[in-house]
C-alpha atoms as a PDB file:
ATOM      1  CA  MET A   1       3.463 -21.431  46.926  1.00  0.00           C
ATOM      2  CA  PRO A   2       1.276 -20.184  43.992  1.00  0.00           C
ATOM      3  CA  SER A   3      -2.258 -21.449  43.672  1.00  0.00           C
ATOM      4  CA  PRO A   4      -2.465 -24.145  40.793  1.00  0.00           C
ATOM      5  CA  HIS A   5      -5.494 -22.263  39.210  1.00  0.00           C
ATOM      6  CA  LEU A   6      -3.819 -18.988  39.035  1.00  0.00           C
ATOM      7  CA  PRO A   7      -1.233 -18.019  36.669  1.00  0.00           C
ATOM      8  CA  SER A   8       2.234 -17.857  38.027  1.00  0.00           C
ATOM      9  CA  SER A   9       3.540 -14.831  36.023  1.00  0.00           C
ATOM     10  CA  ALA A  10       2.463 -11.526  34.395  1.00  0.00           C
ATOM     11  CA  ALA A  11       3.380 -13.163  30.934  1.00  0.00           C
ATOM     12  CA  GLU A  12       0.798 -15.876  31.425  1.00  0.00           C
ATOM     13  CA  VAL A  13      -1.849 -13.434  32.441  1.00  0.00           C
ATOM     14  CA  MET A  14      -1.133 -11.272  29.330  1.00  0.00           C
ATOM     15  CA  ALA A  15      -1.159 -14.327  27.068  1.00  0.00           C
ATOM     16  CA  GLY A  16      -4.508 -15.516  28.345  1.00  0.00           C
ATOM     17  CA  ALA A  17      -5.935 -12.204  28.159  1.00  0.00           C
ATOM     18  CA  SER A  18      -4.641 -11.440  24.698  1.00  0.00           C
ATOM     19  CA  SER A  19      -5.968 -14.801  23.387  1.00  0.00           C
ATOM     20  CA  LEU A  20      -9.349 -14.117  24.963  1.00  0.00           C
ATOM     21  CA  MET A  21      -9.709 -10.667  23.458  1.00  0.00           C
ATOM     22  CA  ALA A  22      -8.500 -11.513  20.113  1.00  0.00           C
ATOM     23  CA  GLU A  23     -10.816 -14.461  19.490  1.00  0.00           C
ATOM     24  CA  PRO A  24     -14.041 -12.574  18.782  1.00  0.00           C
ATOM     25  CA  PHE A  25     -11.928  -9.919  16.865  1.00  0.00           C
ATOM     26  CA  LYS A  26      -9.972 -12.141  14.401  1.00  0.00           C
ATOM     27  CA  GLY A  27     -12.143 -10.944  11.469  1.00  0.00           C
ATOM     28  CA  PRO A  28     -11.795  -7.171  12.327  1.00  0.00           C
ATOM     29  CA  ILE A  29      -8.119  -7.563  13.013  1.00  0.00           C
ATOM     30  CA  THR A  30      -7.653  -9.387   9.627  1.00  0.00           C
ATOM     31  CA  VAL A  31      -9.429  -6.747   7.847  1.00  0.00           C
ATOM     32  CA  THR A  32      -7.296  -4.020   9.549  1.00  0.00           C
ATOM     33  CA  LEU A  33      -4.156  -5.734   8.566  1.00  0.00           C
ATOM     34  CA  ALA A  34      -5.239  -6.233   4.868  1.00  0.00           C
ATOM     35  CA  TYR A  35      -6.251  -2.529   4.768  1.00  0.00           C
ATOM     36  CA  PHE A  36      -2.752  -1.580   5.838  1.00  0.00           C
ATOM     37  CA  VAL A  37      -1.082  -4.088   3.463  1.00  0.00           C
ATOM     38  CA  VAL A  38      -3.185  -2.539   0.469  1.00  0.00           C
ATOM     39  CA  TYR A  39      -2.238   0.856   1.733  1.00  0.00           C
ATOM     40  CA  TYR A  40       1.572   0.181   1.652  1.00  0.00           C
ATOM     41  CA  LEU A  41       0.993  -1.520  -1.704  1.00  0.00           C
ATOM     42  CA  PHE A  42      -0.437   1.686  -2.996  1.00  0.00           C
ATOM     43  CA  CYS A  43       2.354   3.693  -1.587  1.00  0.00           C
ATOM     44  CA  PHE A  44       5.112   1.724  -3.104  1.00  0.00           C
ATOM     45  CA  GLY A  45       3.089   1.646  -6.330  1.00  0.00           C
ATOM     46  CA  GLN A  46       3.041   5.448  -6.264  1.00  0.00           C
ATOM     47  CA  THR A  47       6.869   5.396  -5.853  1.00  0.00           C
ATOM     48  CA  PHE A  48       7.242   2.835  -8.723  1.00  0.00           C
ATOM     49  CA  MET A  49       5.301   4.839 -10.989  1.00  0.00           C
ATOM     50  CA  HIS A  50       7.062   8.068 -10.175  1.00  0.00           C
ATOM     51  CA  THR A  51      10.360   6.376 -10.780  1.00  0.00           C
ATOM     52  CA  VAL A  52       9.179   4.783 -14.051  1.00  0.00           C
ATOM     53  CA  LEU A  53       7.988   8.023 -15.538  1.00  0.00           C
ATOM     54  CA  PHE A  54      11.167   9.718 -14.290  1.00  0.00           C
ATOM     55  CA  ALA A  55      13.290   7.092 -16.011  1.00  0.00           C
ATOM     56  CA  THR A  56      11.235   7.187 -19.110  1.00  0.00           C
ATOM     57  CA  LEU A  57      11.492  10.975 -19.476  1.00  0.00           C
ATOM     58  CA  LYS A  58      15.211  10.958 -18.851  1.00  0.00           C
ATOM     59  CA  LYS A  59      15.723   8.246 -21.480  1.00  0.00           C
ATOM     60  CA  LYS A  60      13.908  10.665 -24.068  1.00  0.00           C
ATOM     61  CA  GLY A  61      16.305  13.286 -23.174  1.00  0.00           C
ATOM     62  CA  GLU A  62      14.011  15.662 -21.307  1.00  0.00           C
ATOM     63  CA  SER A  63      15.362  17.766 -18.600  1.00  0.00           C
ATOM     64  CA  VAL A  64      13.023  16.926 -15.758  1.00  0.00           C
ATOM     65  CA  THR A  65      13.733  16.174 -11.924  1.00  0.00           C
ATOM     66  CA  LEU A  66      12.348  13.503  -9.757  1.00  0.00           C
ATOM     67  CA  SER A  67      10.675  16.386  -7.754  1.00  0.00           C
ATOM     68  CA  ASP A  68       8.825  17.557 -10.898  1.00  0.00           C
ATOM     69  CA  VAL A  69       7.328  14.092 -11.328  1.00  0.00           C
ATOM     70  CA  LYS A  70       6.484  13.693  -7.533  1.00  0.00           C
ATOM     71  CA  LEU A  71       4.883  17.086  -7.255  1.00  0.00           C
ATOM     72  CA  GLY A  72       2.764  16.531 -10.448  1.00  0.00           C
ATOM     73  CA  ARG A  73       4.408  19.143 -12.637  1.00  0.00           C
ATOM     74  CA  ILE A  74       4.549  16.609 -15.167  1.00  0.00           C
ATOM     75  CA  GLU A  75       1.061  15.478 -16.387  1.00  0.00           C
ATOM     76  CA  ASP A  76       0.697  11.687 -16.802  1.00  0.00           C
ATOM     77  CA  PRO A  77      -2.561   9.720 -16.446  1.00  0.00           C
ATOM     78  CA  MET A  78      -0.908   6.607 -14.874  1.00  0.00           C
ATOM     79  CA  VAL A  79       0.832   8.882 -12.104  1.00  0.00           C
ATOM     80  CA  THR A  80      -2.379  10.673 -11.522  1.00  0.00           C
ATOM     81  CA  ALA A  81      -4.225   7.348 -11.030  1.00  0.00           C
ATOM     82  CA  VAL A  82      -1.726   6.017  -8.536  1.00  0.00           C
ATOM     83  CA  ASN A  83      -1.462   9.469  -6.786  1.00  0.00           C
ATOM     84  CA  ARG A  84      -5.187   9.397  -6.505  1.00  0.00           C
ATOM     85  CA  MET A  85      -5.426   5.642  -5.319  1.00  0.00           C
ATOM     86  CA  PHE A  86      -2.897   6.186  -2.566  1.00  0.00           C
ATOM     87  CA  LEU A  87      -4.209   9.599  -1.442  1.00  0.00           C
ATOM     88  CA  ASN A  88      -7.838   8.274  -1.424  1.00  0.00           C
ATOM     89  CA  THR A  89      -6.809   5.346   0.664  1.00  0.00           C
ATOM     90  CA  ALA A  90      -4.898   7.623   3.134  1.00  0.00           C
ATOM     91  CA  GLU A  91      -7.832  10.053   3.277  1.00  0.00           C
ATOM     92  CA  GLN A  92     -10.572   7.368   3.942  1.00  0.00           C
ATOM     93  CA  ALA A  93      -8.277   5.372   6.514  1.00  0.00           C
ATOM     94  CA  ILE A  94      -9.572   7.349   9.646  1.00  0.00           C
ATOM     95  CA  PRO A  95     -13.250   7.349   8.910  1.00  0.00           C
ATOM     96  CA  PHE A  96     -13.288   3.642   7.711  1.00  0.00           C
ATOM     97  CA  LEU A  97     -11.152   2.213  10.321  1.00  0.00           C
ATOM     98  CA  THR A  98     -13.112   4.184  13.138  1.00  0.00           C
ATOM     99  CA  SER A  99     -16.436   3.408  11.946  1.00  0.00           C
ATOM    100  CA  PHE A 100     -15.349  -0.248  11.250  1.00  0.00           C
ATOM    101  CA  TRP A 101     -13.808  -0.816  14.636  1.00  0.00           C
ATOM    102  CA  LEU A 102     -16.894   0.872  16.390  1.00  0.00           C
ATOM    103  CA  TYR A 103     -19.093  -1.631  14.741  1.00  0.00           C
ATOM    104  CA  ALA A 104     -16.863  -4.462  15.732  1.00  0.00           C
ATOM    105  CA  LEU A 105     -16.800  -3.449  19.158  1.00  0.00           C
ATOM    106  CA  LEU A 106     -20.307  -2.265  19.901  1.00  0.00           C
ATOM    107  CA  VAL A 107     -22.507  -4.406  17.702  1.00  0.00           C
ATOM    108  CA  ASP A 108     -23.321  -8.020  18.840  1.00  0.00           C
ATOM    109  CA  ARG A 109     -22.295 -10.415  16.029  1.00  0.00           C
ATOM    110  CA  GLU A 110     -25.475 -12.670  16.893  1.00  0.00           C
ATOM    111  CA  ASP A 111     -27.840  -9.814  15.712  1.00  0.00           C
END
């Protein structure tokens, strides 16, 4: 018969451990999730702008392919802006999230 103060299953152990570990990190977890939400919004925004420009050029009767738009062969300031937003976010993800989580793990919140 299991002791009343010990968890009876591995699921209970994991549930207790995850709630204890997540409590002090709710802020950093929220920021990390928000970062990825913004990242994917920029990703979808980039695809949307490529599609809009492609459709606009096709309506004007220009012979252009979607790959021309996606690979930057067609100059458009809005497409350049969304490309830079997405690529800068992707480029800075590793340094930002690494330093952010190192700070969250190693620096005492009471300091």
